[in-house]
Amino acid sequence: MDLLLAPMESTNRLVPASAMGMLWLQTHFDDEHWDELSRGLVALSPSCSESLIADALEAGLKVNRIPSFAQAALPQIEQRQQQS
């Protein structure tokens, strides 16, 4: 995995997960953002996240999205409701 996107309220936190991911991000962001990028402190809107993911995948990077707690729990909740 090269890049990780984790949901945070109404944004997605962008975390580089490999040296390749960090190098690729450096081509997309100005020098002034590198410190925040390297520490996983950059938050992107959903539309910016989608655009970045598309570019990263096209460049051959591996991108992982962490589902929000609500998204991760939904299948289990639906399964319990069906069993009731």
Coordinates of N, CA and C in Angstrom, one line a residue, residues 5-83:
L5 N -6.3 6.5 2.9 CA -7.3 7.5 3.1 C -8.2 7.1 4.3
A6 N -8.2 7.9 5.3 CA -9.0 7.6 6.5 C -10.1 8.6 6.7
P7 N -11.4 8.3 6.8 CA -12.4 9.3 7.0 C -12.3 10.0 8.3
M8 N -12.5 11.3 8.3 CA -12.6 12.1 9.5 C -13.7 13.1 9.3
E9 N -14.8 12.9 10.0 CA -15.9 13.8 9.9 C -16.3 14.0 8.4
S10 N -16.1 15.2 7.8 CA -16.5 15.4 6.5 C -15.3 15.5 5.5
T11 N -14.2 15.0 6.0 CA -13.0 15.0 5.1 C -12.3 13.6 5.2
N12 N -11.3 13.5 4.4 CA -10.5 12.3 4.4 C -9.0 12.6 4.7
R13 N -8.5 11.9 5.7 CA -7.1 12.2 6.1 C -6.2 11.4 5.1
L14 N -5.2 12.0 4.5 CA -4.3 11.4 3.6 C -3.0 11.1 4.3
V15 N -2.6 9.8 4.2 CA -1.4 9.3 4.9 C -0.6 8.5 3.9
P16 N 0.7 9.0 3.7 CA 1.6 8.2 2.9 C 2.0 6.9 3.6
A17 N 1.9 5.8 2.9 CA 2.2 4.5 3.6 C 3.5 3.9 3.0
S18 N 4.1 4.5 2.1 CA 5.4 4.0 1.5 C 6.2 5.1 1.0
A19 N 7.5 4.8 0.7 CA 8.4 5.8 0.1 C 7.8 6.2 -1.2
M20 N 7.3 5.3 -2.0 CA 6.8 5.6 -3.3 C 5.6 6.5 -3.2
G21 N 4.7 6.3 -2.2 CA 3.6 7.1 -1.9 C 4.0 8.6 -1.6
M22 N 5.0 8.7 -0.7 CA 5.5 10.0 -0.4 C 6.1 10.7 -1.5
L23 N 6.9 10.0 -2.3 CA 7.5 10.7 -3.5 C 6.4 11.1 -4.5
W24 N 5.4 10.3 -4.7 CA 4.3 10.7 -5.6 C 3.6 11.9 -5.1
L25 N 3.3 12.0 -3.8 CA 2.6 13.1 -3.2 C 3.4 14.4 -3.4
Q26 N 4.8 14.3 -3.3 CA 5.6 15.5 -3.5 C 5.5 16.1 -4.9
T27 N 5.1 15.3 -5.8 CA 4.8 15.8 -7.2 C 3.5 16.5 -7.3
H28 N 2.6 16.3 -6.3 CA 1.3 16.9 -6.4 C 1.0 18.0 -5.4
F29 N 1.9 18.2 -4.4 CA 1.8 19.3 -3.4 C 3.0 20.1 -3.4
D30 N 2.9 21.4 -3.0 CA 4.0 22.3 -2.8 C 4.9 21.9 -1.6
D31 N 6.1 22.4 -1.7 CA 7.1 22.1 -0.6 C 6.6 22.4 0.8
E32 N 5.8 23.5 0.9 CA 5.3 23.9 2.2 C 4.4 22.9 2.9
H33 N 3.9 22.0 2.1 CA 3.0 21.0 2.7 C 3.6 19.6 3.0
W34 N 4.9 19.5 2.7 CA 5.5 18.2 2.9 C 5.6 17.7 4.3
D35 N 5.8 18.6 5.3 CA 5.9 18.2 6.7 C 4.5 17.6 7.1
E36 N 3.4 18.3 6.8 CA 2.1 17.8 7.1 C 1.8 16.5 6.4
L37 N 2.2 16.4 5.1 CA 2.0 15.2 4.4 C 2.7 14.0 5.0
S38 N 4.0 14.2 5.4 CA 4.8 13.1 5.9 C 4.2 12.6 7.3
R39 N 3.5 13.5 8.0 CA 3.0 13.1 9.3 C 1.5 12.7 9.2
G40 N 0.9 12.7 8.0 CA -0.4 12.3 7.8 C -1.4 13.3 8.3
L41 N -1.1 14.5 8.2 CA -2.0 15.6 8.8 C -2.8 16.3 7.7
V42 N -2.8 15.9 6.5 CA -3.5 16.6 5.4 C -4.9 16.0 5.3
A43 N -5.9 16.9 5.3 CA -7.3 16.4 5.2 C -7.8 17.0 3.8
L44 N -8.4 16.1 3.1 CA -9.0 16.4 1.8 C -10.5 16.3 1.7
S45 N -11.1 17.1 0.9 CA -12.6 17.0 0.7 C -12.8 15.7 0.0
P46 N -14.1 15.2 0.1 CA -14.4 13.9 -0.7 C -14.1 14.1 -2.2
S47 N -14.4 15.2 -2.8 CA -14.2 15.3 -4.2 C -12.7 15.4 -4.6
C48 N -11.9 16.1 -3.7 CA -10.4 16.1 -3.9 C -9.8 14.7 -3.7
S49 N -10.4 14.0 -2.7 CA -9.9 12.6 -2.5 C -10.1 11.7 -3.7
E50 N -11.3 11.8 -4.3 CA -11.6 11.0 -5.4 C -10.7 11.3 -6.6
S51 N -10.4 12.5 -6.8 CA -9.5 13.0 -7.9 C -8.1 12.4 -7.6
L52 N -7.6 12.6 -6.4 CA -6.3 12.1 -6.0 C -6.2 10.6 -6.2
I53 N -7.2 9.9 -5.7 CA -7.2 8.4 -5.9 C -7.1 8.0 -7.3
A54 N -7.9 8.6 -8.2 CA -7.9 8.3 -9.6 C -6.5 8.5 -10.2
D55 N -5.9 9.7 -9.9 CA -4.5 9.9 -10.3 C -3.5 8.9 -9.8
A56 N -3.6 8.6 -8.5 CA -2.7 7.7 -7.9 C -2.8 6.3 -8.5
L57 N -4.0 5.8 -8.7 CA -4.2 4.5 -9.3 C -3.7 4.5 -10.8
E58 N -4.0 5.5 -11.5 CA -3.5 5.6 -12.9 C -2.0 5.6 -12.9
A59 N -1.3 6.1 -11.9 CA 0.2 6.1 -11.8 C 0.7 4.8 -11.3
G60 N -0.2 3.8 -10.9 CA 0.2 2.5 -10.5 C 0.4 2.4 -9.0
L61 N 0.0 3.4 -8.2 CA 0.1 3.3 -6.8 C -1.0 2.4 -6.2
K62 N -0.8 1.9 -5.0 CA -1.8 1.1 -4.3 C -2.4 2.0 -3.3
V63 N -3.7 2.1 -3.3 CA -4.4 3.0 -2.4 C -5.4 2.2 -1.6
N64 N -5.4 2.5 -0.3 CA -6.3 1.8 0.6 C -7.2 2.9 1.3
R65 N -8.5 2.6 1.3 CA -9.4 3.5 2.1 C -9.9 2.7 3.3
I66 N -9.7 3.3 4.4 CA -10.2 2.8 5.7 C -11.7 3.2 5.8
P67 N -12.6 2.2 5.9 CA -14.0 2.6 6.0 C -14.2 3.3 7.4
S68 N -15.2 4.2 7.4 CA -15.6 4.8 8.7 C -16.2 3.7 9.6
F69 N -16.2 3.9 10.9 CA -16.8 2.9 11.8 C -18.2 2.6 11.3
A70 N -19.0 3.6 11.0 CA -20.4 3.3 10.6 C -20.5 2.5 9.3
Q71 N -19.6 2.7 8.4 CA -19.6 1.9 7.1 C -19.2 0.5 7.4
A72 N -18.2 0.3 8.3 CA -17.7 -1.0 8.6 C -18.7 -1.8 9.4
A73 N -19.5 -1.2 10.2 CA -20.5 -1.9 11.1 C -21.8 -2.1 10.3
L74 N -22.1 -1.4 9.3 CA -23.4 -1.6 8.6 C -23.7 -3.0 8.1
P75 N -22.8 -3.8 7.5 CA -23.2 -5.1 7.1 C -23.5 -6.0 8.3
Q76 N -22.9 -5.8 9.4 CA -23.2 -6.6 10.6 C -24.5 -6.2 11.2
I77 N -24.8 -4.9 11.2 CA -26.1 -4.5 11.7 C -27.3 -5.0 10.8
E78 N -27.1 -4.9 9.5 CA -28.1 -5.4 8.5 C -28.3 -6.9 8.7
Q79 N -27.2 -7.7 8.9 CA -27.3 -9.1 9.1 C -28.1 -9.4 10.4
R80 N -27.9 -8.7 11.4 CA -28.6 -8.9 12.7 C -30.1 -8.6 12.5
Q81 N -30.4 -7.5 11.8 CA -31.8 -7.2 11.6 C -32.5 -8.3 10.8
Q82 N -31.8 -8.9 9.8 CA -32.4 -9.9 9.0 C -32.7 -11.2 9.8
Q83 N -31.8 -11.4 10.8 CA -31.9 -12.6 11.7 C -33.1 -12.4 12.7

